[in-house]
Each structure stands twice: as C-alpha cells, then as structure tokens.
Amino acid sequence: MRIQVIGVDHRTAPLAALATLSDGEGLSRVLMARQADVAGAVLLSTCNRFELICDTDDSLEPGRLRERVCELARELAPDVDERALSGLRADVGDAAVQHVFEVAAGMRAAVIGDKQVAGQLRRAYELASERGQCTGRLHRLCHDALTS
C-alpha cells in the first residue's frame, strides 16, 4: 500500500475552473466503490484546491489513478472545467506525504502560513473517517500532519 495525492490548486488552475470541482464530495466514495485498489480516500475540496489523498495498492500507477479521477469528475460534474482537470498532478509515496504536511502547515496556501487550510483538512479528514473511508495509514498521516 502507498499514499497517492491527486490534486489541483490555485497555482495550477484558475479559481473559476477549481470552482467546477468543488461539488465533488461524492467522488471519493464512488472512487473507492469502483476502484478496488483504492483502500481509503480523504477529499479536501475548497475554493483554492481539490486534493484527493488516497491509500492505494502498490500496483495502482499514479497516471491511472489520475485518469480515473478525471473520468469520475466528468461523470459526476458534467460541467467541470477541463482546465481544472488538466492541472491535476499526482504525488506518490514520500512526495505525497510531504505534500499533505505542507498543505496542513499552510505552505501551499494562497497566503503562505494560512491556518484555515489546516482546519479544512481536519474537517475533510473527520468526514472521511465518519464515512469509513480512512485506513490506518490515512489516519496516521492526517493526524501527524495536523499535529506537527
């Protein structure tokens, strides 16, 4: 198993394009239901970012997960702006973990150091946990990132 983050933010897509992804709350549940090699997922969706933090089988290639997220976004939000999808990046393993820590610390915020992002990540983590979407690895990652 490994951590993968598929995400787009204010640096890689216009805010108007990101807004077309903001209604993606069901995406993580649908992804887990249809993609057996995704064991858990936390979706952080705000006006400045759309980050899907996943615990996946080692065999799931980042490019394939990114493609699947794009397909589901188009299916669940037919009016999605393609600029948001083209800005999606894939981080895997240590790079994905580092990315989550940087997001939690506000290092990837529009205003560096913004603490609001940590609160948004906490709510996303709590929601995923309530829905049974968190693996032990995701619990540890989110807890450690939020308490560092």
Coordinates of C-alpha atoms in Angstrom, one line a residue:
M1 CA 0.0 0.0 0.0
R2 CA 1.1 3.6 -0.6
I3 CA -0.2 7.1 -0.3
Q4 CA -1.1 9.0 -3.5
V5 CA -2.4 12.5 -3.8
I6 CA -4.2 13.6 -6.9
G7 CA -4.7 17.3 -6.8
V8 CA -5.0 20.7 -8.3
D9 CA -4.8 24.1 -6.6
H10 CA -4.7 27.8 -7.2
R11 CA -1.2 27.6 -8.7
T12 CA -2.1 25.1 -11.5
A13 CA -5.6 26.1 -12.4
P14 CA -7.7 29.3 -12.4
L15 CA -10.1 29.7 -9.4
A16 CA -13.1 29.7 -11.7
A17 CA -12.0 26.3 -13.0
L18 CA -11.4 25.0 -9.5
A19 CA -15.0 26.0 -8.5
T20 CA -16.3 23.5 -11.0
L21 CA -14.7 20.7 -9.0
S22 CA -15.8 21.9 -5.6
D23 CA -19.0 19.8 -5.6
G24 CA -17.0 16.6 -5.7
E25 CA -17.9 15.3 -2.3
G26 CA -19.2 12.0 -3.7
L27 CA -16.1 11.5 -5.8
S28 CA -14.1 9.8 -3.1
R29 CA -16.9 7.4 -2.2
V30 CA -17.5 6.5 -5.9
L31 CA -13.8 6.0 -6.5
M32 CA -13.5 3.6 -3.6
A33 CA -16.6 1.7 -4.7
R34 CA -15.4 1.3 -8.3
Q35 CA -11.6 1.1 -7.8
A36 CA -10.8 -2.0 -5.7
D37 CA -7.1 -0.9 -5.5
V38 CA -8.1 2.3 -3.6
A39 CA -8.4 1.3 0.1
G40 CA -9.2 4.7 1.5
A41 CA -9.6 8.3 0.5
V42 CA -9.8 11.8 2.0
L43 CA -11.1 14.6 -0.2
L44 CA -10.0 18.2 0.6
S45 CA -12.1 20.4 -1.6
T46 CA -12.0 24.2 -1.1
C47 CA -12.2 27.3 -3.2
N48 CA -8.4 27.1 -3.7
R49 CA -7.8 23.4 -4.0
F50 CA -9.1 20.0 -4.8
E51 CA -6.9 17.2 -3.2
L52 CA -7.8 13.5 -3.2
I53 CA -5.5 11.8 -0.6
C54 CA -5.6 8.1 -1.3
D55 CA -4.2 4.9 0.3
T56 CA -3.8 2.6 -2.7
D57 CA -2.3 -0.8 -3.7
D58 CA 1.3 -0.5 -4.8
S59 CA 0.2 -1.8 -8.3
L60 CA -2.0 1.3 -9.0
E61 CA 0.0 3.6 -11.2
P62 CA -0.3 7.3 -10.4
G63 CA -1.2 8.0 -14.0
R64 CA -4.1 5.5 -13.9
L65 CA -5.4 7.0 -10.7
R66 CA -5.3 10.5 -12.2
E67 CA -7.1 9.3 -15.3
R68 CA -9.8 7.6 -13.1
V69 CA -10.3 10.8 -11.1
C70 CA -10.7 12.8 -14.3
E71 CA -13.2 10.3 -15.6
L72 CA -15.3 10.4 -12.4
A73 CA -15.1 14.2 -12.2
R74 CA -16.5 14.4 -15.7
E75 CA -19.2 11.9 -14.9
L76 CA -20.2 13.4 -11.5
A77 CA -19.9 17.1 -12.6
P78 CA -20.6 17.2 -16.3
D79 CA -19.9 21.0 -16.4
V80 CA -16.4 20.5 -15.0
D81 CA -13.9 22.9 -16.5
E82 CA -11.2 21.0 -18.3
R83 CA -8.6 23.5 -17.1
A84 CA -9.0 22.1 -13.6
L85 CA -8.6 18.6 -14.8
S86 CA -5.5 19.4 -16.9
G87 CA -3.9 21.0 -13.8
L88 CA -4.3 17.7 -11.8
R89 CA -0.9 16.4 -10.6
A90 CA -0.1 13.1 -9.0
D91 CA 2.2 12.8 -6.0
V92 CA 3.2 9.3 -4.8
G93 CA 4.9 7.9 -1.6
D94 CA 7.2 10.3 0.2
A95 CA 6.3 13.2 -2.1
A96 CA 2.6 12.7 -1.4
V97 CA 3.2 12.5 2.4
Q98 CA 5.4 15.7 2.2
H99 CA 2.6 17.4 0.2
V100 CA 0.0 16.6 2.8
F101 CA 2.3 18.0 5.6
E102 CA 2.9 21.2 3.5
V103 CA -0.8 21.7 2.9
A104 CA -1.6 21.2 6.6
A105 CA 1.2 23.7 7.5
G106 CA -0.2 26.3 5.1
M107 CA 2.9 26.1 2.9
R108 CA 0.7 25.5 -0.2
A109 CA -1.9 28.1 0.7
A110 CA -2.6 31.2 -1.4
V111 CA -1.4 33.1 1.7
I112 CA 1.6 31.2 3.0
G113 CA 1.1 30.1 6.6
D114 CA -2.7 30.4 6.4
K115 CA -4.1 28.3 9.3
Q116 CA -7.5 28.0 7.6
V117 CA -6.2 25.2 5.4
A118 CA -5.4 23.0 8.4
G119 CA -9.0 23.4 9.6
Q120 CA -10.3 22.5 6.2
L121 CA -8.0 19.4 6.1
R122 CA -9.2 18.5 9.6
R123 CA -12.9 18.7 8.5
A124 CA -12.1 16.6 5.4
Y125 CA -10.3 14.0 7.5
E126 CA -13.2 13.9 10.0
L127 CA -15.8 13.5 7.3
A128 CA -13.8 10.7 5.6
S129 CA -13.3 9.0 9.0
E130 CA -17.1 9.2 9.8
R131 CA -17.8 7.6 6.4
G132 CA -15.4 4.8 7.0
Q133 CA -13.1 5.9 4.2
C134 CA -9.9 6.1 6.3
T135 CA -7.4 3.4 6.5
G136 CA -4.9 3.2 9.4
R137 CA -2.3 4.8 7.1
L138 CA -4.6 7.7 6.3
H139 CA -5.5 8.2 10.0
R140 CA -1.8 8.4 10.9
L141 CA -0.9 10.7 8.0
C142 CA -3.7 13.1 8.7
H143 CA -3.2 13.1 12.5
D144 CA 0.5 13.6 12.2
A145 CA 0.2 16.3 9.6
L146 CA -2.4 18.2 11.7
T147 CA -0.5 17.9 14.9
S148 CA 3.0 18.8 13.6

